[in-house]
Amino acid sequence: MTPGDEGEWRRLDRRTSLVTAAVLCGVAAGAGVPVTAGLAGSRPLWQALAWVLAGALLLIGGGTAAEHVRVRHTRYRIGSDQVELHSGLLLLKRRSLARERIRSVDLTANPLQRVLGLVKVRIGTGESTGGGESTLEFEFVTRTEGERLRRELLTRPSAPEAVPDRDGTLAVLDPRWIRYAPVSFVTGLLGGAAAGAVMQVSEWFGVQSEVIDWIGDRFQDVSLPWMIVDLALLATLAGALGSLGLWVEMWWNHRLEREPGGTLRVRRGLFSTRSVTLEEERLRGVELVEPLGVRLAGAARVDAVASGLAEDDEKHTDLKTLLPAAPRAVAVRIAAEVLREPVSPFSVPLTPHPRAARARRLRRALAAVLLPAAVLALLGALLTPVLLYVAAGWTLVLSPLAVALALDAYRSLGHALGGACLVTRSGTARRATVALQRSGIIGWTVKQSFFQRRAGLLTLTATTAAGERAYDVLDADASEGLVFAAEAVPGLLAPFLETAGTAGTEERARIVAVPGTAEARSTEG
């Protein structure tokens, strides 16, 4: 059969064994140095080196041979109805995926694989099975073969005709966007990790006390509060440098493209490259994500709300990102182009939520500060007055911060209908604005707690078959929220609603159901 014939069995590339051999060489070298040093203490150096070299050769040779056997006994076939993967020598595995269920084909390659011209192909259905049965991985094939598999598996006979003037490149990385990397939450995490790594490594070598003494000598003329501030700044600087390096590795050479046949493709990566392809017919909306630091810098990133983006694997949660943190105006424009909307749904004015929603957030924020303060004060009255000062400082410092965050969370609330999309926004530390295609909403869940009923509020949850599966309109006015939901998907809530209103007055609605939680679902999808 020729290479393009349907149903032909194919094998992984033989150079896969070279990848394994190179990795094992690195492992042997990394482990060999400390092992040699340890053995040299009780025997001659040449003998220690001989033992280590023998072990390294056994590790490299045995691992490479085992990988060669795996490659020789692994084969795959692309049929008209399904993709099959057969592997194993003693324990045979036969796995297959129906082609109609395939939603994504991702290509990844680290620097070593790129040198050898190889890629790992990950074929996914986007379903959560818990056992990894919704994905197939080919490790490794040539880049040409990987591209062929991607095009072949994502080609649909019924793919919608693409709009010619919107095909091609939608976004290309601007190197100036790197300025948003240090203001992300990753900076603090990396800074803390760097400080912890210094202490952990020093403990391994038994010099942790010397490191602490050295730090103390550097700050012997500095007061304790300023020493803490200086160390925090150093950790932040280390975290900022780490976040810059991580950003470059993840997003360098980023391109967002719309390909003929109705697919979106994201390519990115400096050392380890990744190519993610998404069918537009599986796209149900986009999400504008604005973490607090990024939002203060006037930026946002764009995530896809779609099925088939490896929801079953936490290692691949970044696959949904279409655009890294960029100026908000750029993100809004790219989101509109992704949705093929002439006017961006994110430019539609949002309906503000009632003041009762603000009161709920203020009460929660103050309770989170005052309850621990009350416990500290009680313990201080019973045990030591020091805790009373701690409680007072806790309250004075955190109360204004809690109030500010609560007010910001209230200002972030909003919802609207923008063209073919439903738009909802919430959050403060991570503000997210979702533009969800109204045709993709398959159900509404109406929730109203006891306190929400007293305040005249409710929470609406739009259910869809993509992304996080459910998107909330938090603490909306009870009547206005129901009217909004009914307008968003006409007919879906009609059997559950009772409307009242006259000409010239505002239309009002109430749910006809048992108080608490009501749910309406479409029979489609």
Short mmCIF file of C-alpha atoms in Angstrom, two decimals:
data_model
loop_
_atom_site.label_atom_id
_atom_site.label_comp_id
_atom_site.label_asym_id
_atom_site.label_seq_id
_atom_site.Cartn_x
_atom_site.Cartn_y
_atom_site.Cartn_z
CA MET A 1 0.00 0.00 0.00
CA THR A 2 1.14 3.57 -0.55
CA PRO A 3 1.60 5.82 2.48
CA GLY A 4 -1.66 7.61 1.93
CA ASP A 5 -3.87 4.54 1.63
CA GLU A 6 -6.66 4.23 4.17
CA GLY A 7 -6.29 1.53 6.77
CA GLU A 8 -2.51 1.14 6.45
CA TRP A 9 -0.72 0.15 9.66
CA ARG A 10 2.10 2.52 10.56
CA ARG A 11 4.87 2.39 13.16
CA LEU A 12 6.49 4.97 15.39
CA ASP A 13 9.73 6.52 14.20
CA ARG A 14 12.81 4.44 15.06
CA ARG A 15 14.62 7.53 16.35
CA THR A 16 12.33 7.34 19.39
CA SER A 17 14.96 5.03 20.90
CA LEU A 18 17.55 7.80 20.54
CA VAL A 19 15.36 10.12 22.60
CA THR A 20 15.19 7.55 25.38
CA ALA A 21 18.94 6.92 25.21
CA ALA A 22 19.70 10.64 25.47
CA VAL A 23 17.36 11.08 28.44
CA LEU A 24 18.92 8.10 30.22
CA CYS A 25 22.39 9.51 29.58
CA GLY A 26 21.34 12.68 31.35
CA VAL A 27 19.88 10.72 34.25
CA ALA A 28 23.02 8.61 34.55
CA ALA A 29 25.27 11.67 34.48
CA GLY A 30 23.20 13.49 37.08
CA ALA A 31 23.11 10.52 39.42
CA GLY A 32 26.67 9.38 38.69
CA VAL A 33 28.47 12.39 40.17
CA PRO A 34 27.10 12.14 43.75
CA VAL A 35 27.25 8.32 43.67
CA THR A 36 30.91 8.43 42.60
CA ALA A 37 31.70 10.90 45.36
CA GLY A 38 30.00 8.67 47.90
CA LEU A 39 31.76 5.48 46.78
CA ALA A 40 35.17 7.17 46.57
CA GLY A 41 35.16 7.66 50.33
CA SER A 42 35.54 3.92 51.05
CA ARG A 43 37.40 2.65 47.97
CA PRO A 44 39.85 3.87 45.29
CA LEU A 45 38.56 6.44 42.82
CA TRP A 46 39.13 4.17 39.81
CA GLN A 47 37.05 1.45 41.40
CA ALA A 48 34.22 3.86 42.20
CA LEU A 49 34.28 5.13 38.61
CA ALA A 50 34.21 1.56 37.29
CA TRP A 51 31.14 0.69 39.38
CA VAL A 52 29.34 3.85 38.32
CA LEU A 53 30.18 3.44 34.63
CA ALA A 54 29.02 -0.17 34.69
CA GLY A 55 25.74 0.84 36.28
CA ALA A 56 25.30 3.70 33.81
CA LEU A 57 25.91 1.40 30.82
CA LEU A 58 23.44 -1.11 32.22
CA LEU A 59 20.82 1.62 32.74
CA ILE A 60 21.28 3.19 29.32
CA GLY A 61 21.56 -0.07 27.42
CA GLY A 62 18.65 -1.75 29.18
CA GLY A 63 16.36 1.26 28.92
CA THR A 64 17.17 1.80 25.24
CA ALA A 65 16.60 -1.85 24.44
CA ALA A 66 13.26 -1.83 26.24
CA GLU A 67 12.23 1.30 24.32
CA HIS A 68 13.29 -0.32 21.04
CA VAL A 69 11.06 -3.29 21.80
CA ARG A 70 8.17 -0.95 22.61
CA VAL A 71 8.59 0.95 19.36
CA ARG A 72 8.81 -2.26 17.32
CA HIS A 73 5.56 -3.55 18.85
CA THR A 74 3.57 -0.32 18.61
CA ARG A 75 1.55 0.45 15.52
CA TYR A 76 -1.37 2.67 14.60
CA ARG A 77 -3.92 2.92 11.83
CA ILE A 78 -6.19 5.72 10.62
CA GLY A 79 -9.35 4.13 9.31
CA SER A 80 -12.45 5.70 7.84
CA ASP A 81 -14.36 5.33 11.11
CA GLN A 82 -11.77 5.04 13.88
CA VAL A 83 -8.15 5.48 14.95
CA GLU A 84 -6.50 2.35 16.32
CA LEU A 85 -3.38 1.99 18.48
CA HIS A 86 -1.91 -1.44 19.20
CA SER A 87 1.00 -1.80 21.64
CA GLY A 88 2.65 -4.25 24.01
CA LEU A 89 4.65 -7.47 23.81
CA LEU A 90 3.60 -9.56 26.80
CA LEU A 91 0.63 -7.42 27.78
CA LEU A 92 -1.15 -6.51 24.58
CA LYS A 93 -3.22 -3.31 24.46
CA ARG A 94 -5.75 -2.54 21.76
CA ARG A 95 -7.20 0.96 21.89
CA SER A 96 -9.33 2.89 19.43
CA LEU A 97 -11.18 6.19 19.14
CA ALA A 98 -14.10 6.88 16.83
CA ARG A 99 -13.06 9.61 14.40
CA GLU A 100 -16.36 11.43 14.85
CA ARG A 101 -15.51 11.89 18.57
CA ILE A 102 -12.06 13.42 17.95
CA ARG A 103 -12.01 17.08 18.94
CA SER A 104 -8.32 17.99 19.11
CA VAL A 105 -4.94 16.92 17.76
CA ASP A 106 -2.00 18.50 19.61
CA LEU A 107 1.63 18.36 18.55
CA THR A 108 4.42 18.91 21.11
CA ALA A 109 8.19 18.64 20.92
CA ASN A 110 10.93 19.44 23.43
CA PRO A 111 14.39 20.65 22.27
CA LEU A 112 15.82 17.14 21.89
CA GLN A 113 12.82 15.97 19.89
CA ARG A 114 13.01 19.06 17.70
CA VAL A 115 16.67 18.31 16.88
CA LEU A 116 15.65 14.82 15.77
CA GLY A 117 12.62 16.13 13.84
CA LEU A 118 10.11 14.28 16.02
CA VAL A 119 6.82 15.28 17.66
CA LYS A 120 4.41 13.72 20.12
CA VAL A 121 0.86 13.54 18.78
CA ARG A 122 -1.96 13.70 21.30
CA ILE A 123 -5.43 12.90 19.95
CA GLY A 124 -8.27 13.83 22.32
CA THR A 125 -12.03 13.69 22.52
CA GLY A 126 -12.36 16.24 25.33
CA GLU A 127 -14.32 13.79 27.49
CA SER A 128 -13.54 13.06 31.13
CA THR A 129 -13.28 9.32 31.61
CA GLY A 130 -10.93 9.21 34.59
CA GLY A 131 -8.79 6.51 33.04
CA GLY A 132 -7.25 8.34 30.09
CA GLU A 133 -9.35 6.35 27.63
CA SER A 134 -10.42 9.52 25.84
CA THR A 135 -6.94 10.20 24.41
CA LEU A 136 -4.37 8.47 22.25
CA GLU A 137 -0.70 9.46 22.25
CA PHE A 138 1.86 8.58 19.59
CA GLU A 139 5.43 8.92 20.94
CA PHE A 140 7.04 9.77 18.54
CA VAL A 141 6.49 10.38 14.82
CA THR A 142 8.13 12.71 12.33
CA ARG A 143 6.90 16.28 12.17
CA THR A 144 5.64 15.70 8.63
CA GLU A 145 3.64 12.70 9.79
CA GLY A 146 2.30 14.65 12.76
CA GLU A 147 1.07 17.45 10.50
CA ARG A 148 -0.53 14.90 8.19
CA LEU A 149 -2.36 13.27 11.10
CA ARG A 150 -3.55 16.65 12.35
CA ARG A 151 -4.99 17.66 9.00
CA GLU A 152 -6.51 14.27 8.26
CA LEU A 153 -8.16 13.73 11.66
CA LEU A 154 -9.64 17.21 11.90
CA THR A 155 -11.00 17.35 8.37
CA ARG A 156 -14.77 17.13 8.39
CA PRO A 157 -16.80 16.64 5.20
CA SER A 158 -19.48 18.89 6.64
CA ALA A 159 -17.13 21.61 7.85
CA PRO A 160 -18.68 25.07 7.46
CA GLU A 161 -17.39 27.31 4.75
CA ALA A 162 -14.90 29.76 6.16
CA VAL A 163 -15.31 33.46 5.59
CA PRO A 164 -12.43 34.28 3.22
CA ASP A 165 -11.54 37.65 4.70
CA ARG A 166 -11.29 36.16 8.19
CA ASP A 167 -9.05 33.22 7.36
CA GLY A 168 -5.34 33.43 8.03
CA THR A 169 -3.43 34.89 10.98
CA LEU A 170 -5.57 36.44 13.70
CA ALA A 171 -2.82 37.31 16.20
CA VAL A 172 0.98 37.29 16.38
CA LEU A 173 2.96 37.71 19.58
CA ASP A 174 4.15 41.23 20.33
CA PRO A 175 7.39 40.98 22.38
CA ARG A 176 6.30 44.04 24.36
CA TRP A 177 3.61 41.92 26.02
CA ILE A 178 6.33 40.40 28.18
CA ARG A 179 5.84 43.37 30.52
CA TYR A 180 2.69 41.68 31.82
CA ALA A 181 4.52 38.56 33.00
CA PRO A 182 5.88 39.96 36.31
CA VAL A 183 2.44 41.23 37.43
CA SER A 184 0.87 37.78 37.37
CA PHE A 185 0.29 35.58 40.40
CA VAL A 186 3.07 33.32 39.11
CA THR A 187 5.64 35.87 40.34
CA GLY A 188 4.72 35.39 43.98
CA LEU A 189 4.60 31.61 43.63
CA LEU A 190 8.01 31.46 41.96
CA GLY A 191 9.48 33.84 44.53
CA GLY A 192 8.27 31.68 47.39
CA ALA A 193 9.48 28.57 45.60
CA ALA A 194 12.94 30.11 45.12
CA ALA A 195 13.24 30.97 48.83
CA GLY A 196 12.05 27.49 49.80
CA ALA A 197 14.49 25.89 47.36
CA VAL A 198 17.44 27.74 48.90
CA MET A 199 16.54 26.51 52.37
CA GLN A 200 15.82 22.96 51.20
CA VAL A 201 19.08 22.59 49.24
CA SER A 202 21.09 24.04 52.14
CA GLU A 203 19.47 21.48 54.44
CA TRP A 204 20.40 18.63 52.08
CA PHE A 205 24.07 19.67 52.29
CA GLY A 206 23.88 20.30 56.04
CA VAL A 207 24.64 24.02 55.80
CA GLN A 208 21.24 25.50 56.52
CA SER A 209 22.40 27.12 59.77
CA GLU A 210 25.38 28.68 57.94
CA VAL A 211 23.01 30.13 55.31
CA ILE A 212 20.78 31.59 58.02
CA ASP A 213 23.83 33.05 59.82
CA TRP A 214 25.11 34.54 56.56
CA ILE A 215 21.76 36.22 55.94
CA GLY A 216 21.75 37.50 59.52
CA ASP A 217 25.24 38.98 59.07
CA ARG A 218 24.14 40.84 55.95
CA PHE A 219 21.26 42.47 57.86
CA GLN A 220 22.84 42.86 61.29
CA ASP A 221 22.45 46.65 61.16
CA VAL A 222 18.87 46.50 59.86
CA SER A 223 15.74 46.27 62.01
CA LEU A 224 13.63 43.10 61.81
CA PRO A 225 10.70 44.68 59.89
CA TRP A 226 13.03 46.13 57.26
CA MET A 227 14.90 42.85 56.99
CA ILE A 228 11.59 41.08 56.27
CA VAL A 229 10.74 43.73 53.66
CA ASP A 230 14.15 43.39 52.01
CA LEU A 231 13.93 39.59 51.88
CA ALA A 232 10.41 39.84 50.44
CA LEU A 233 11.69 42.20 47.74
CA LEU A 234 14.52 39.81 46.89
CA ALA A 235 12.07 36.91 46.64
CA THR A 236 9.79 39.04 44.45
CA LEU A 237 12.73 39.93 42.19
CA ALA A 238 13.62 36.25 41.85
CA GLY A 239 9.97 35.46 41.10
CA ALA A 240 9.81 38.23 38.49
CA LEU A 241 12.90 36.88 36.71
CA GLY A 242 11.42 33.40 36.83
CA SER A 243 8.08 34.57 35.44
CA LEU A 244 9.86 36.34 32.57
CA GLY A 245 11.73 33.16 31.69
CA LEU A 246 8.58 31.06 31.94
CA TRP A 247 6.67 33.51 29.71
CA VAL A 248 9.38 33.39 27.05
CA GLU A 249 9.43 29.58 27.09
CA MET A 250 5.64 29.26 26.88
CA TRP A 251 4.63 32.03 24.50
CA TRP A 252 7.55 32.78 22.20
CA ASN A 253 6.61 32.53 18.50
CA HIS A 254 2.91 32.50 19.43
CA ARG A 255 0.53 32.63 16.48
CA LEU A 256 -3.25 32.31 16.41
CA GLU A 257 -4.51 31.28 12.97
CA ARG A 258 -7.80 30.35 11.37
CA GLU A 259 -7.30 27.57 8.86
CA PRO A 260 -9.54 26.66 5.91
CA GLY A 261 -12.17 24.14 6.89
CA GLY A 262 -13.18 25.85 10.12
CA THR A 263 -10.36 25.27 12.61
CA LEU A 264 -8.38 27.53 14.93
CA ARG A 265 -4.72 26.76 15.49
CA VAL A 266 -2.42 28.06 18.25
CA ARG A 267 1.34 27.59 17.87
CA ARG A 268 3.81 28.65 20.55
CA GLY A 269 6.94 27.78 22.49
CA LEU A 270 10.66 28.60 22.45
CA PHE A 271 12.38 25.35 23.42
CA SER A 272 9.37 23.04 23.71
CA THR A 273 6.97 23.80 20.89
CA ARG A 274 3.24 23.11 20.97
CA SER A 275 0.56 23.19 18.31
CA VAL A 276 -3.09 23.09 19.42
CA THR A 277 -5.94 22.83 16.93
CA LEU A 278 -9.58 23.48 17.75
CA GLU A 279 -12.64 22.97 15.57
CA GLU A 280 -14.75 26.10 15.38
CA GLU A 281 -17.96 24.10 15.40
CA ARG A 282 -16.98 23.04 18.96
CA LEU A 283 -16.44 26.64 20.05
CA ARG A 284 -19.21 27.91 22.33
CA GLY A 285 -17.71 31.23 23.34
CA VAL A 286 -14.62 32.97 24.68
CA GLU A 287 -13.55 34.15 28.12
CA LEU A 288 -11.71 37.38 28.86
CA VAL A 289 -9.58 36.65 31.94
CA GLU A 290 -8.14 39.53 33.98
CA PRO A 291 -6.17 38.54 37.09
CA LEU A 292 -5.82 41.45 39.49
CA GLY A 293 -2.23 42.42 38.63
CA VAL A 294 -2.79 42.02 34.90
CA ARG A 295 -6.04 44.00 35.10
CA LEU A 296 -4.32 46.89 36.90
CA ALA A 297 -1.82 46.94 34.03
CA GLY A 298 -4.70 47.25 31.53
CA ALA A 299 -4.33 43.78 30.02
CA ALA A 300 -6.31 40.55 29.64
CA ARG A 301 -5.93 37.13 28.11
CA VAL A 302 -8.39 35.23 25.90
CA ASP A 303 -9.46 31.65 26.63
CA ALA A 304 -11.68 29.45 24.49
CA VAL A 305 -14.94 28.01 25.79
CA ALA A 306 -15.06 24.82 23.78
CA SER A 307 -15.43 21.08 24.03
CA GLY A 308 -12.49 18.84 23.24
CA LEU A 309 -9.75 20.71 25.11
CA ALA A 310 -8.43 17.88 27.30
CA GLU A 311 -10.60 18.58 30.32
CA ASP A 312 -9.54 15.15 31.64
CA ASP A 313 -5.88 16.05 32.11
CA GLU A 314 -4.68 18.74 34.52
CA LYS A 315 -1.32 18.90 32.70
CA HIS A 316 -3.05 20.38 29.66
CA THR A 317 -5.19 23.07 31.27
CA ASP A 318 -3.34 25.79 29.28
CA LEU A 319 -4.61 24.41 25.98
CA LYS A 320 -7.68 26.64 26.10
CA THR A 321 -5.64 29.88 26.02
CA LEU A 322 -5.88 31.52 22.61
CA LEU A 323 -4.04 34.74 23.45
CA PRO A 324 -1.65 35.45 26.35
CA ALA A 325 -1.98 38.59 28.45
CA ALA A 326 -2.14 41.49 26.00
CA PRO A 327 -3.54 45.04 26.03
CA ARG A 328 -7.24 44.78 26.75
CA ALA A 329 -8.24 46.49 23.51
CA VAL A 330 -6.24 43.90 21.55
CA ALA A 331 -7.79 41.04 23.53
CA VAL A 332 -11.31 42.38 22.90
CA ARG A 333 -10.63 42.68 19.16
CA ILE A 334 -9.16 39.18 18.89
CA ALA A 335 -12.11 37.74 20.83
CA ALA A 336 -14.53 39.28 18.34
CA GLU A 337 -12.57 37.85 15.39
CA VAL A 338 -12.51 34.40 16.98
CA LEU A 339 -16.30 34.52 17.40
CA ARG A 340 -16.77 36.00 13.90
CA GLU A 341 -18.74 38.84 15.45
CA PRO A 342 -18.74 42.25 13.71
CA VAL A 343 -18.97 43.97 17.12
CA SER A 344 -17.20 42.54 20.12
CA PRO A 345 -19.66 41.29 22.78
CA PHE A 346 -17.25 42.63 25.40
CA SER A 347 -17.96 46.20 24.27
CA VAL A 348 -21.65 45.91 25.23
CA PRO A 349 -22.57 47.87 28.41
CA LEU A 350 -23.31 45.46 31.26
CA THR A 351 -26.38 45.62 33.47
CA PRO A 352 -25.28 46.46 37.03
CA HIS A 353 -26.51 44.31 39.90
CA PRO A 354 -28.63 45.56 42.84
CA ARG A 355 -27.08 47.15 45.91
CA ALA A 356 -28.12 44.10 47.89
CA ALA A 357 -25.38 42.21 46.02
CA ARG A 358 -22.85 44.77 47.30
CA ALA A 359 -24.11 44.36 50.86
CA ARG A 360 -23.67 40.58 50.61
CA ARG A 361 -20.05 40.96 49.56
CA LEU A 362 -19.29 43.50 52.26
CA ARG A 363 -20.75 41.25 54.94
CA ARG A 364 -18.74 38.26 53.75
CA ALA A 365 -15.49 40.24 53.53
CA LEU A 366 -15.87 41.76 57.00
CA ALA A 367 -16.87 38.41 58.49
CA ALA A 368 -13.67 36.87 57.07
CA VAL A 369 -11.66 39.51 58.96
CA LEU A 370 -13.67 40.03 62.16
CA LEU A 371 -14.35 36.40 63.07
CA PRO A 372 -10.65 35.47 63.35
CA ALA A 373 -10.06 38.78 65.15
CA ALA A 374 -12.76 37.90 67.67
CA VAL A 375 -11.16 34.50 68.29
CA LEU A 376 -7.76 36.14 68.82
CA ALA A 377 -9.30 38.69 71.17
CA LEU A 378 -10.99 35.96 73.19
CA LEU A 379 -7.76 33.99 73.47
CA GLY A 380 -5.97 37.20 74.40
CA ALA A 381 -8.40 37.87 77.24
CA LEU A 382 -7.93 34.31 78.51
CA LEU A 383 -4.22 33.73 77.88
CA THR A 384 -2.01 36.70 77.09
CA PRO A 385 -2.55 40.40 76.22
CA VAL A 386 -0.18 39.99 73.25
CA LEU A 387 -2.98 38.36 71.28
CA LEU A 388 -5.14 41.43 71.87
CA TYR A 389 -2.56 43.56 70.04
CA VAL A 390 -2.40 40.96 67.28
CA ALA A 391 -6.20 41.07 66.94
CA ALA A 392 -6.17 44.87 66.81
CA GLY A 393 -3.43 44.93 64.16
CA TRP A 394 -5.19 42.23 62.16
CA THR A 395 -8.42 44.23 62.14
CA LEU A 396 -6.82 47.60 61.35
CA VAL A 397 -4.74 46.27 58.46
CA LEU A 398 -7.12 43.78 56.83
CA SER A 399 -10.49 45.50 57.24
CA PRO A 400 -9.81 48.27 54.67
CA LEU A 401 -8.34 45.70 52.28
CA ALA A 402 -11.37 43.42 52.66
CA VAL A 403 -13.77 46.32 52.05
CA ALA A 404 -11.84 47.42 48.95
CA LEU A 405 -11.89 43.91 47.50
CA ALA A 406 -15.60 43.52 48.27
CA LEU A 407 -16.45 46.78 46.51
CA ASP A 408 -14.32 45.78 43.54
CA ALA A 409 -16.08 42.40 43.41
CA TYR A 410 -19.43 44.20 43.31
CA ARG A 411 -18.30 46.56 40.56
CA SER A 412 -17.16 43.55 38.55
CA LEU A 413 -20.66 42.04 38.52
CA GLY A 414 -22.64 42.49 35.33
CA HIS A 415 -24.49 40.76 32.53
CA ALA A 416 -25.87 41.61 29.10
CA LEU A 417 -26.89 40.22 25.73
CA GLY A 418 -24.42 41.13 23.01
CA GLY A 419 -25.56 40.02 19.58
CA ALA A 420 -25.51 36.23 19.47
CA CYS A 421 -23.77 35.99 22.86
CA LEU A 422 -24.69 36.08 26.52
CA VAL A 423 -22.13 38.06 28.52
CA THR A 424 -21.57 37.65 32.26
CA ARG A 425 -18.76 39.01 34.44
CA SER A 426 -17.65 38.36 38.03
CA GLY A 427 -14.58 38.07 40.22
CA THR A 428 -11.96 40.37 41.71
CA ALA A 429 -8.67 38.50 42.23
CA ARG A 430 -9.47 36.80 38.93
CA ARG A 431 -12.10 38.76 37.03
CA ALA A 432 -13.56 36.76 34.16
CA THR A 433 -15.95 37.99 31.48
CA VAL A 434 -17.55 35.19 29.49
CA ALA A 435 -19.17 35.66 26.10
CA LEU A 436 -21.23 32.50 25.65
CA GLN A 437 -23.00 31.78 22.39
CA ARG A 438 -26.71 31.72 23.15
CA SER A 439 -27.22 28.82 20.75
CA GLY A 440 -24.83 26.78 22.91
CA ILE A 441 -26.87 27.16 26.12
CA ILE A 442 -28.71 23.91 26.77
CA GLY A 443 -30.17 24.66 30.19
CA TRP A 444 -30.70 27.14 33.02
CA THR A 445 -30.37 26.47 36.75
CA VAL A 446 -32.02 29.05 39.02
CA LYS A 447 -30.71 29.05 42.60
CA GLN A 448 -31.98 31.20 45.44
CA SER A 449 -30.85 30.76 49.02
CA PHE A 450 -32.82 31.94 52.05
CA PHE A 451 -30.76 35.13 52.31
CA GLN A 452 -31.01 35.76 48.58
CA ARG A 453 -34.81 35.51 48.75
CA ARG A 454 -34.85 38.08 51.55
CA ALA A 455 -32.68 40.40 49.48
CA GLY A 456 -34.59 39.84 46.21
CA LEU A 457 -31.62 38.21 44.48
CA LEU A 458 -30.95 34.96 42.66
CA THR A 459 -28.12 33.20 40.84
CA LEU A 460 -28.61 32.01 37.27
CA THR A 461 -26.38 29.27 35.88
CA ALA A 462 -26.19 28.82 32.12
CA THR A 463 -25.38 25.22 31.24
CA THR A 464 -23.42 24.33 28.13
CA ALA A 465 -21.51 21.35 26.82
CA ALA A 466 -18.17 23.15 26.71
CA GLY A 467 -15.57 24.76 28.93
CA GLU A 468 -16.50 24.64 32.61
CA ARG A 469 -19.98 23.37 31.64
CA ALA A 470 -21.73 26.04 33.74
CA TYR A 471 -21.41 29.83 33.90
CA ASP A 472 -23.03 31.91 36.64
CA VAL A 473 -24.81 35.23 36.71
CA LEU A 474 -24.28 35.90 40.41
CA ASP A 475 -26.73 37.80 42.65
CA ALA A 476 -28.90 39.29 39.92
CA ASP A 477 -32.20 40.99 40.65
CA ALA A 478 -34.76 38.17 41.00
CA SER A 479 -37.23 39.52 38.48
CA GLU A 480 -34.82 41.16 36.02
CA GLY A 481 -32.60 38.07 36.04
CA LEU A 482 -35.45 35.77 35.03
CA VAL A 483 -36.47 38.09 32.21
CA PHE A 484 -32.83 38.19 31.09
CA ALA A 485 -32.60 34.38 31.04
CA ALA A 486 -35.87 34.09 29.14
CA GLU A 487 -34.66 36.56 26.50
CA ALA A 488 -31.26 34.89 26.19
CA VAL A 489 -32.74 31.52 25.14
CA PRO A 490 -36.35 32.10 24.08
CA GLY A 491 -38.74 29.35 25.08
CA LEU A 492 -36.41 27.48 27.43
CA LEU A 493 -37.74 29.03 30.65
CA ALA A 494 -41.22 29.82 29.38
CA PRO A 495 -42.94 26.83 31.10
CA PHE A 496 -41.47 27.92 34.45
CA LEU A 497 -42.16 31.67 34.30
CA GLU A 498 -45.09 33.85 35.17
CA THR A 499 -44.83 37.41 33.86
CA ALA A 500 -46.72 40.50 34.91
CA GLY A 501 -46.63 44.04 33.63
CA THR A 502 -48.57 46.64 31.76
CA ALA A 503 -47.78 49.08 28.98
CA GLY A 504 -45.30 51.68 30.15
CA THR A 505 -44.23 49.65 33.18
CA GLU A 506 -41.28 47.36 33.65
CA GLU A 507 -41.94 43.72 32.86
CA ARG A 508 -41.45 41.47 35.87
CA ALA A 509 -41.27 37.71 36.18
CA ARG A 510 -41.20 35.06 38.83
CA ILE A 511 -40.37 31.39 38.73
CA VAL A 512 -43.23 28.92 38.96
CA ALA A 513 -41.49 26.21 40.98
CA VAL A 514 -40.77 25.12 44.52
CA PRO A 515 -38.61 27.82 46.20
CA GLY A 516 -34.95 26.89 46.40
CA THR A 517 -33.58 25.59 43.10
CA ALA A 518 -35.31 25.32 39.75
CA GLU A 519 -33.80 23.82 36.64
CA ALA A 520 -34.74 24.00 32.98
CA ARG A 521 -32.93 22.08 30.28
CA SER A 522 -33.19 21.88 26.54
CA THR A 523 -33.97 18.53 24.99
CA GLU A 524 -31.25 19.19 22.40
CA GLY A 525 -27.49 18.69 22.71
#
